[in-house]
PDB file of C-alpha atoms in Angstrom:
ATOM      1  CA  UNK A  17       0.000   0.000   0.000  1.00 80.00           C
ATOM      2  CA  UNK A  18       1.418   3.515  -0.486  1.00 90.00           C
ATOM      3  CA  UNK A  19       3.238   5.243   1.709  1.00 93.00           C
ATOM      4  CA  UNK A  20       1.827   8.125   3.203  1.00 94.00           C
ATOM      5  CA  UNK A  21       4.392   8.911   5.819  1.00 95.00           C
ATOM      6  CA  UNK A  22       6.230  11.879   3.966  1.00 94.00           C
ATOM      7  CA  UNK A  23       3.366  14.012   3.166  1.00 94.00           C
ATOM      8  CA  UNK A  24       1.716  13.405   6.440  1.00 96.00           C
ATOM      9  CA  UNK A  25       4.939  14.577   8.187  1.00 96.00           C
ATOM     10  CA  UNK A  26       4.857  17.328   5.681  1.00 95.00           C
ATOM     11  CA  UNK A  27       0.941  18.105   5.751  1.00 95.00           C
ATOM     12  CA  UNK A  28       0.781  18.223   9.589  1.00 95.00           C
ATOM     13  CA  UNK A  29       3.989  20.653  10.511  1.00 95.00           C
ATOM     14  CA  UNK A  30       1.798  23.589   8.333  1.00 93.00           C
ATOM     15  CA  UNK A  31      -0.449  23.067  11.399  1.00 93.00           C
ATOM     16  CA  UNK A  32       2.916  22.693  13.830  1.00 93.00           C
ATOM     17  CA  UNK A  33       2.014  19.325  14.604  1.00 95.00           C
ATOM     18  CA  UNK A  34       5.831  17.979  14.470  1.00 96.00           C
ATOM     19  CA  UNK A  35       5.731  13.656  14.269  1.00 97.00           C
ATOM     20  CA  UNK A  36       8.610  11.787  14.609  1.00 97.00           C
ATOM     21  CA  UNK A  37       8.965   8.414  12.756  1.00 97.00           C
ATOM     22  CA  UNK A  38       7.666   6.309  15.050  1.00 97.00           C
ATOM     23  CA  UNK A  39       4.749   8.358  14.903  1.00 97.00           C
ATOM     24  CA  UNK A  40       4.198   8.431  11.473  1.00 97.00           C
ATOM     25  CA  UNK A  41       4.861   4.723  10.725  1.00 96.00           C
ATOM     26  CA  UNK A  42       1.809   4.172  13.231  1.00 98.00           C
ATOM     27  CA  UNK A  43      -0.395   6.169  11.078  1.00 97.00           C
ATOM     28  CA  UNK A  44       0.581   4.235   7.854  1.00 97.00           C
ATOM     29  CA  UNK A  45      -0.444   0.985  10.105  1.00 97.00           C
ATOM     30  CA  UNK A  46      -3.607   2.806  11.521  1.00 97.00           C
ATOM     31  CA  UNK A  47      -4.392   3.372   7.305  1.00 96.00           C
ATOM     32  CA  UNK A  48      -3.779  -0.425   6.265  1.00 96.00           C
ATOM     33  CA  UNK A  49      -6.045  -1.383   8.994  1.00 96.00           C
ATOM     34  CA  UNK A  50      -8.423   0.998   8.386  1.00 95.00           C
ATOM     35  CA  UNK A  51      -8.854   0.110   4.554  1.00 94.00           C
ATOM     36  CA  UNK A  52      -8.510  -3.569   5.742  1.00 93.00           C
ATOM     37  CA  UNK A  53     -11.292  -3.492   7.802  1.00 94.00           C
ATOM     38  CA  UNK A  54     -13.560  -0.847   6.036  1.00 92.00           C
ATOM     39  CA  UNK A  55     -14.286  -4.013   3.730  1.00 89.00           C
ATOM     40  CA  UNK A  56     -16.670  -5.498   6.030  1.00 88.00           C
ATOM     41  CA  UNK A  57     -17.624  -2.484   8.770  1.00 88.00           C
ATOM     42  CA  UNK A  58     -18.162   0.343   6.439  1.00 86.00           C
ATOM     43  CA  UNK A  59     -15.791   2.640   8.803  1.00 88.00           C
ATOM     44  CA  UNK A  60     -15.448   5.329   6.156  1.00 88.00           C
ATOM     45  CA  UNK A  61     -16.749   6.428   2.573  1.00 89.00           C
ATOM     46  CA  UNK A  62     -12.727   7.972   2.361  1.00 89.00           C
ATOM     47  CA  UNK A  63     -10.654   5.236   1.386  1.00 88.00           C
ATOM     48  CA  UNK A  64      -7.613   6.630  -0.777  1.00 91.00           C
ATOM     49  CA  UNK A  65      -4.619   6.933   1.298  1.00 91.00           C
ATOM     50  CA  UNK A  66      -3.841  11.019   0.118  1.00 92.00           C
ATOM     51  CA  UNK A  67      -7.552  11.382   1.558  1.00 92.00           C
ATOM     52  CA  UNK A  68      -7.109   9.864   3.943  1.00 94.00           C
ATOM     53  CA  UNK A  69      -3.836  11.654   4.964  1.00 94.00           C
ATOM     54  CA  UNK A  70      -5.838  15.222   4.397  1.00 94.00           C
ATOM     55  CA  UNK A  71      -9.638  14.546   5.808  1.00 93.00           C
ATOM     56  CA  UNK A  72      -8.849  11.658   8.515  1.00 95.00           C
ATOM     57  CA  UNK A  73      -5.372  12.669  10.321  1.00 96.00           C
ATOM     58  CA  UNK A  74      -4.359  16.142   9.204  1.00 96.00           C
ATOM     59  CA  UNK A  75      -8.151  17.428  10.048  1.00 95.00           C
ATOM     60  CA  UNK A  76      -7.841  15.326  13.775  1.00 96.00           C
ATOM     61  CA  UNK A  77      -4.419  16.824  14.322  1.00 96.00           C
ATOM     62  CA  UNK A  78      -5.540  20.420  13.642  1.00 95.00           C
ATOM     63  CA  UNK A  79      -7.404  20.264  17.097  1.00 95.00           C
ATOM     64  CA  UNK A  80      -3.709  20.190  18.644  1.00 94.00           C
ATOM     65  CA  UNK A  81      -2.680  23.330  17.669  1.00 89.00           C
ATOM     66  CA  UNK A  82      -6.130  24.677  17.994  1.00 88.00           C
ATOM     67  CA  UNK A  83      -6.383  23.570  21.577  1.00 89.00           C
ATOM     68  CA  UNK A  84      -3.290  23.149  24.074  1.00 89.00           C
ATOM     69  CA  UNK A  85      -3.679  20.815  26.170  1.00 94.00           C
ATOM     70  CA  UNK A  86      -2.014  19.889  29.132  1.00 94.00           C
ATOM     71  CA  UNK A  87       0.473  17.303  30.151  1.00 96.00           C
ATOM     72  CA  UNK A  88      -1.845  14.538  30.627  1.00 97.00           C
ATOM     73  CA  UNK A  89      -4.714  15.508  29.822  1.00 98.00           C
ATOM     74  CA  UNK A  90      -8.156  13.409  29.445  1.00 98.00           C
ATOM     75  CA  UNK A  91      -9.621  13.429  26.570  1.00 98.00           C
ATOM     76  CA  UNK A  92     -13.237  12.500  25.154  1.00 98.00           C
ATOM     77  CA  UNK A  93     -13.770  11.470  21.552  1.00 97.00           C
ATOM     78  CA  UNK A  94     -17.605  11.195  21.049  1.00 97.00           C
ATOM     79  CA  UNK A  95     -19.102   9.450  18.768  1.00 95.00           C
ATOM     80  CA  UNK A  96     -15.361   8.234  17.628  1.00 95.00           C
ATOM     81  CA  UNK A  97     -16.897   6.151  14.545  1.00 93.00           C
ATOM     82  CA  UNK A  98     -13.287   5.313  13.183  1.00 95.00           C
ATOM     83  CA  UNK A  99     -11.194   6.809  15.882  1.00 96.00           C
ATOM     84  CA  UNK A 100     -11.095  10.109  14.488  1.00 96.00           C
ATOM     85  CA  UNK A 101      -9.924  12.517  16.108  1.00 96.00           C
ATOM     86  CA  UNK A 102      -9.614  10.806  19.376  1.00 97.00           C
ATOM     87  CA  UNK A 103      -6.925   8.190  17.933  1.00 97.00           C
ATOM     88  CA  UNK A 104      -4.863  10.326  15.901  1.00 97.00           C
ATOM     89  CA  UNK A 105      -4.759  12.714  18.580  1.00 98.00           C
ATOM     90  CA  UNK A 106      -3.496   9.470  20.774  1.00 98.00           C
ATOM     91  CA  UNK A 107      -0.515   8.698  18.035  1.00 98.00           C
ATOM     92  CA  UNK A 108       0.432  13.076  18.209  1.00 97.00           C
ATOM     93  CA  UNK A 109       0.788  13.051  22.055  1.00 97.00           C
ATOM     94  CA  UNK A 110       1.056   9.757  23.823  1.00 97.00           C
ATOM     95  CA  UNK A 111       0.780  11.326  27.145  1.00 97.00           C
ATOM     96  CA  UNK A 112      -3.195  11.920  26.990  1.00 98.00           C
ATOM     97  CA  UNK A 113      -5.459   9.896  28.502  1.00 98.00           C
ATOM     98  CA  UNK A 114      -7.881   9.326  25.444  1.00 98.00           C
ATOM     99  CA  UNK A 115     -11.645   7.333  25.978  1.00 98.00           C
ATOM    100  CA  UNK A 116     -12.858   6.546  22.740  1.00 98.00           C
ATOM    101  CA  UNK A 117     -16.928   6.630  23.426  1.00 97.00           C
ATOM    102  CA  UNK A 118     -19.386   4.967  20.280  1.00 96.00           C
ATOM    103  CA  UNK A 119     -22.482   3.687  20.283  1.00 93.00           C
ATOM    104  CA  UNK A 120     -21.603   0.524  17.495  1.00 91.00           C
ATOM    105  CA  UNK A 121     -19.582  -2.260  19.661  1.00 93.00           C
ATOM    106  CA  UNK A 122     -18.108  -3.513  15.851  1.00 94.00           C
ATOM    107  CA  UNK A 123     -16.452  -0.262  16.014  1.00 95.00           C
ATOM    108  CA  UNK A 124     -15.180   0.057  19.337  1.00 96.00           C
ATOM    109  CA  UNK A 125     -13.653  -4.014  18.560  1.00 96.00           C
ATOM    110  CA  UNK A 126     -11.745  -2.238  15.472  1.00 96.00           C
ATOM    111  CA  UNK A 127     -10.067   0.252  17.647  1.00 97.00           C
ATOM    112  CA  UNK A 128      -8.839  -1.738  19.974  1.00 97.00           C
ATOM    113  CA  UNK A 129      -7.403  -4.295  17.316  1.00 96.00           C
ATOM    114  CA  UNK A 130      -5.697  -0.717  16.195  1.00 97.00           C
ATOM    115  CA  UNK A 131      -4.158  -0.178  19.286  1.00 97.00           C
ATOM    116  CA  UNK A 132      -3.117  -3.082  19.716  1.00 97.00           C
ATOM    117  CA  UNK A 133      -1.285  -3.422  16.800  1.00 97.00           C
ATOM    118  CA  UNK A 134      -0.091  -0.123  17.872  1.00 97.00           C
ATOM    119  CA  UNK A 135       1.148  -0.300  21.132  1.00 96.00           C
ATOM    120  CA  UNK A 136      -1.344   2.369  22.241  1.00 96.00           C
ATOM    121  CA  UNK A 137      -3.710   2.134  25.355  1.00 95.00           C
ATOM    122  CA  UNK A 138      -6.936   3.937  24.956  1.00 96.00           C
ATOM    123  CA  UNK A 139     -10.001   3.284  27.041  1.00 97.00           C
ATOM    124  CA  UNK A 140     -12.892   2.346  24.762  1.00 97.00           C
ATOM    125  CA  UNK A 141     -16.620   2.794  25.881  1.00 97.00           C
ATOM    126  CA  UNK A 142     -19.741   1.256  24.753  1.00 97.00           C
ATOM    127  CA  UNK A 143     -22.136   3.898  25.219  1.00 95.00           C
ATOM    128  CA  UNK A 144     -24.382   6.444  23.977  1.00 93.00           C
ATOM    129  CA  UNK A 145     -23.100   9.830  24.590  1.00 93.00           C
ATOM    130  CA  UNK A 146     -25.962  10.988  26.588  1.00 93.00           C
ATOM    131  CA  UNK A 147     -25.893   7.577  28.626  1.00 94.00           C
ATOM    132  CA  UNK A 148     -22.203   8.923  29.127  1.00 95.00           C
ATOM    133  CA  UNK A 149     -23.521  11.796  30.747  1.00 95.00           C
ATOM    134  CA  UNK A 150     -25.334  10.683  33.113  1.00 94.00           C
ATOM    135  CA  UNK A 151     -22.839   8.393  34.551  1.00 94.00           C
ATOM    136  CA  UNK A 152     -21.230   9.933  37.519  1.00 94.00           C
ATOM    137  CA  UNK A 153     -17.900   8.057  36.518  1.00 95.00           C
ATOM    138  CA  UNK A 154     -17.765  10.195  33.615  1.00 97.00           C
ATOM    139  CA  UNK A 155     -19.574  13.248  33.770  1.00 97.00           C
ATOM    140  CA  UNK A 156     -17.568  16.862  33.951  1.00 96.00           C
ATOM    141  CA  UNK A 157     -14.963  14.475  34.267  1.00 96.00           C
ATOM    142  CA  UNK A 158     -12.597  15.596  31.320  1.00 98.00           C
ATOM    143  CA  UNK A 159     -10.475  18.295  30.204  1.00 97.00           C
ATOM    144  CA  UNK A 160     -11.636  18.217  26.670  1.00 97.00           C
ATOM    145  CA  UNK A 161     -14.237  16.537  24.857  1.00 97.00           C
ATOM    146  CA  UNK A 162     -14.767  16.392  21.339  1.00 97.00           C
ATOM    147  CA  UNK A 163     -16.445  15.584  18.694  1.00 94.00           C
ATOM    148  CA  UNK A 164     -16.454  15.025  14.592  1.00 89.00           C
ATOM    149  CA  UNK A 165     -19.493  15.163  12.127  1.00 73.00           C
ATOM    150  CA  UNK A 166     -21.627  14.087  14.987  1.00 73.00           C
ATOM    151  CA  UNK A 167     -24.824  16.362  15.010  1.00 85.00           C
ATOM    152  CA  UNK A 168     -25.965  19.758  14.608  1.00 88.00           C
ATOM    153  CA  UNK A 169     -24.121  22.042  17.172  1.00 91.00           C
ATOM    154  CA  UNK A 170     -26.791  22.634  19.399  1.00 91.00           C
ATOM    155  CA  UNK A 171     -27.684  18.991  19.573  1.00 92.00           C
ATOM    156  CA  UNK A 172     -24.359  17.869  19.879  1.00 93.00           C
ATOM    157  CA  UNK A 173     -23.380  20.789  23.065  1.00 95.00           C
ATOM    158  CA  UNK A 174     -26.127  18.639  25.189  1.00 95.00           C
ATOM    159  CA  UNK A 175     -24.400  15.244  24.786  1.00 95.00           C
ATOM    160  CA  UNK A 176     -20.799  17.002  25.037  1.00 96.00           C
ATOM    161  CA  UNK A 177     -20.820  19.520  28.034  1.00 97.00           C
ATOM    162  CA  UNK A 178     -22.079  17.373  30.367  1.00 97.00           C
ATOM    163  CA  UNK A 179     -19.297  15.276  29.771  1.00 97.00           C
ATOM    164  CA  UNK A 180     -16.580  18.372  30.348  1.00 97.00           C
ATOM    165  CA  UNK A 181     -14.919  19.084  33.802  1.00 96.00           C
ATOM    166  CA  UNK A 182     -15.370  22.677  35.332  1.00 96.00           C
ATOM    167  CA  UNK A 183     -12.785  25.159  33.110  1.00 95.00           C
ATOM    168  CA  UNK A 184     -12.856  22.626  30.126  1.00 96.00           C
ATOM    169  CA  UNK A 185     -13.505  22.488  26.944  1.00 96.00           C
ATOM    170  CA  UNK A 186     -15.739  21.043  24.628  1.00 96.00           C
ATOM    171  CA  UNK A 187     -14.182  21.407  21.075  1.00 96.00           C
ATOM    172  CA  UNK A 188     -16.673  20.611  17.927  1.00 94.00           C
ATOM    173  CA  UNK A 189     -15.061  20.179  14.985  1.00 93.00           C
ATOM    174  CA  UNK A 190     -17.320  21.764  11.665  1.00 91.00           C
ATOM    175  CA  UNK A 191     -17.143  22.554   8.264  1.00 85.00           C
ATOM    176  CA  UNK A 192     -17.891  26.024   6.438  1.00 86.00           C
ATOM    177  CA  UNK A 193     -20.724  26.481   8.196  1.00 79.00           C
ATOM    178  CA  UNK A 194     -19.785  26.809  11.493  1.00 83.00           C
ATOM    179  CA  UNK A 195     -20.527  30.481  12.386  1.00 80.00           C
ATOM    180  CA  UNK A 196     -24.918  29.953  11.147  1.00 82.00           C
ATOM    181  CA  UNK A 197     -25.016  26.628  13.541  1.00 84.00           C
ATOM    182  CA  UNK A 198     -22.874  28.689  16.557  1.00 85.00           C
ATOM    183  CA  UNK A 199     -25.850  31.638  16.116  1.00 86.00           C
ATOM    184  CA  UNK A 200     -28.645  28.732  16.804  1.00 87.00           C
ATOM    185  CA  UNK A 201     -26.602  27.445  19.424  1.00 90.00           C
ATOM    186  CA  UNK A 202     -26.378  29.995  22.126  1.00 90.00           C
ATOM    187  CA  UNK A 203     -29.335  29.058  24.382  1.00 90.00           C
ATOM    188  CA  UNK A 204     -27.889  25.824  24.295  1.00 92.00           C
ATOM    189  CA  UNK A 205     -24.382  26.658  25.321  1.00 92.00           C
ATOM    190  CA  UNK A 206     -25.741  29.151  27.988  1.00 91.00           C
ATOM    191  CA  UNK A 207     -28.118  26.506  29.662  1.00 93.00           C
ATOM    192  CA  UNK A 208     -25.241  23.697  29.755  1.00 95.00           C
ATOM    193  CA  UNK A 209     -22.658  25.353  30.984  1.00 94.00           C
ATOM    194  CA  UNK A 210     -20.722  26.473  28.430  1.00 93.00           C
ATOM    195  CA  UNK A 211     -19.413  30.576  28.170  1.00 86.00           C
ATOM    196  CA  UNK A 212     -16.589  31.817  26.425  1.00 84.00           C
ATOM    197  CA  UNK A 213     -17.046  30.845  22.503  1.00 89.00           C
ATOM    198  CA  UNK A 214     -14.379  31.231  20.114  1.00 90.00           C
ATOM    199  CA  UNK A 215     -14.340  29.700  16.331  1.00 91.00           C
ATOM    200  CA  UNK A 216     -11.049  28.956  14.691  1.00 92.00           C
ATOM    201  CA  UNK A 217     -10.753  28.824  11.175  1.00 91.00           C
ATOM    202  CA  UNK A 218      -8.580  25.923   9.269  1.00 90.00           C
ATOM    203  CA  UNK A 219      -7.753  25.770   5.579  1.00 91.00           C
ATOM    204  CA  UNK A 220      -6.894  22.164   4.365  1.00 91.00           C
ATOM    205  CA  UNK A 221      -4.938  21.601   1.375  1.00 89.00           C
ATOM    206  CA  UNK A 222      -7.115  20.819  -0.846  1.00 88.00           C
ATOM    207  CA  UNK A 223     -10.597  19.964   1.432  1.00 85.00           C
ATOM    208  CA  UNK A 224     -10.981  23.819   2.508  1.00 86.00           C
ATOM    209  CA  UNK A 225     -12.431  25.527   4.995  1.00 90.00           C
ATOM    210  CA  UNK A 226     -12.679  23.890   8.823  1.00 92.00           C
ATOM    211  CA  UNK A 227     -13.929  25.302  11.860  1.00 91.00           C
ATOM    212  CA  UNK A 228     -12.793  24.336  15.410  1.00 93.00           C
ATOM    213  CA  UNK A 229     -15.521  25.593  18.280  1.00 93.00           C
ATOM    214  CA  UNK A 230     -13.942  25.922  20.969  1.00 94.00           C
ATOM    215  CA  UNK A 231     -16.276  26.417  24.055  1.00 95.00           C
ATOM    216  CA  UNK A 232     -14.918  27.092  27.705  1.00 95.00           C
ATOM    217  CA  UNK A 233     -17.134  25.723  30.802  1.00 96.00           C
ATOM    218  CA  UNK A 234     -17.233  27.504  33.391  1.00 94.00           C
ATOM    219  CA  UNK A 235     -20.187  26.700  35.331  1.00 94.00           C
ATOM    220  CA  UNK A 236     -21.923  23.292  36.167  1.00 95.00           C
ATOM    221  CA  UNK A 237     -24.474  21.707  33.907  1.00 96.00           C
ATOM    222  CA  UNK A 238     -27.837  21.535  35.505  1.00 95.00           C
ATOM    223  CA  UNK A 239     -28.749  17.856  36.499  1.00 94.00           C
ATOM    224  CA  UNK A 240     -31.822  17.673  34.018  1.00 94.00           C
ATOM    225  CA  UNK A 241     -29.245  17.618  31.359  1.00 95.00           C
ATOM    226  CA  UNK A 242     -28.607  15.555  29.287  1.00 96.00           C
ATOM    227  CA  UNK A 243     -31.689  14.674  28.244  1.00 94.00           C
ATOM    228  CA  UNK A 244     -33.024  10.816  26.562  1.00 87.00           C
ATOM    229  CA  UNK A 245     -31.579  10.794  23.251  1.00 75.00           C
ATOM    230  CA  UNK A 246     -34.450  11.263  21.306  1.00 86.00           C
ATOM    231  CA  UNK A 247     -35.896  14.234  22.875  1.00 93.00           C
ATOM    232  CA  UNK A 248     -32.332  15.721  22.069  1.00 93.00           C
ATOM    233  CA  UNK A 249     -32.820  15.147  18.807  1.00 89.00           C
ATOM    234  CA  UNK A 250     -36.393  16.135  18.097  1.00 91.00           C
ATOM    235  CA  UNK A 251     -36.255  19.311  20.704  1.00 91.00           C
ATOM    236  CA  UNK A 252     -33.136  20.940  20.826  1.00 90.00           C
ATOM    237  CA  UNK A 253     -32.252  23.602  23.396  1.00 90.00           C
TER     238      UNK A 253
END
């Protein structure tokens, strides 16, 4: 399979996300497994490896120099799908303490194959995310949680802030339209928790624009929240 640990290397210091070769050579095992597996779980309609490179690793890492995050830190990937970003973020900086959270066991079986075959421990966690908010083993229990093409922003703040520990952040990661989805979002964002805002904008390569919204918590979320899942979904805050 092609090797795609130059231009990764190359892709991710424009975002000064510096990977040694250790690192890299993980990520051209995490891509072989990835396309391996995608054969029977349908992980990911982006199969070529230069896509791959761009929209799966290079678009996780860009939450690194987005977000600084401390020595340690622990970090929640929800709705991880494929492991992205949580995993990548995992192969950047070793030292975080990354839970993988999805809903579809078949997925949570590939990651842990992946880090196995990478020498990586990650904690994995069959849940829902609002299930994962109500559990008082995880809830404002992390320094950052995040989240990739979940949901709409205000959907996805209820099954996120919960989740984040008092002066956290909760870090969605959107495309162009970012900025019309924050403008819907405020009630939510006020009720949960979350207060200072700020959007960061990312240009890829070649797959444009990217926004990172990055929300600080700085007060408690209210015990009612969140909500059952589907009442998220059909009546947003």
């Amino acid at each position: 399979m092609e090797d795609i640990q130059s231009p990764l290397k190359e892709m991710a210091k424009q975002f000064g996300v510096k990977l040694i070769p250790e690192q890299t050579g993980q990520f051209q095992q995490y891509m072989e497994l990835l396309v391996e597996w995608n054969e029977k779980l349908n992980l990911t309609a982006i199969t070529e490896p230069s896509e791959i490179v761009e929209k799966h690793f290079v678009d996780s890492l860009t939450l690194l120099s987005a977000c600084k995050l401390k020595e340690g830190a622990k970090v929640l990937d929800v709705g991880t799908g494929a492991g992205f970003p949580g995993l990548a973020l995992k192969i950047a900086r070793p030292d975080l303490q990354v839970t993988l959270l999805d809903g579809a066991n078949k997925r949570l079986i590939f990651l842990g194959e992946v880090c196995s075959a990478l020498g990586l421990e990650c904690s994995r966690v069959h849940k829902r995310a609002e299930e994962a908010g109500l559990d008082k083993g995880m809830r404002e229990s992390f320094d950052l949680v995040t989240a990739r093409a979940v949901a709409a922003l205000n959907i996805l703040s209820e099954y996120c802030l919960p989740l984040v520990k008092m002066k956290g952040y909760f870090a969605a990661m959107k495309g162009p339209g970012a900025g019309e989805e924050l403008s819907m979002s405020k009630n939510a964002l006020r009720l949960l928790g979350g207060d200072q805002v700020e959007v960061k904008s990312i240009q890829l390569p070649t797959a444009g624009e990217r926004n990172l919204v990055l929300v600080r918590k700085l007060r408690f979320t209210p015990k009612t929240y969140p909500r059952h899942g589907g009442t998220i979904s059909k009546h947003p805050l």
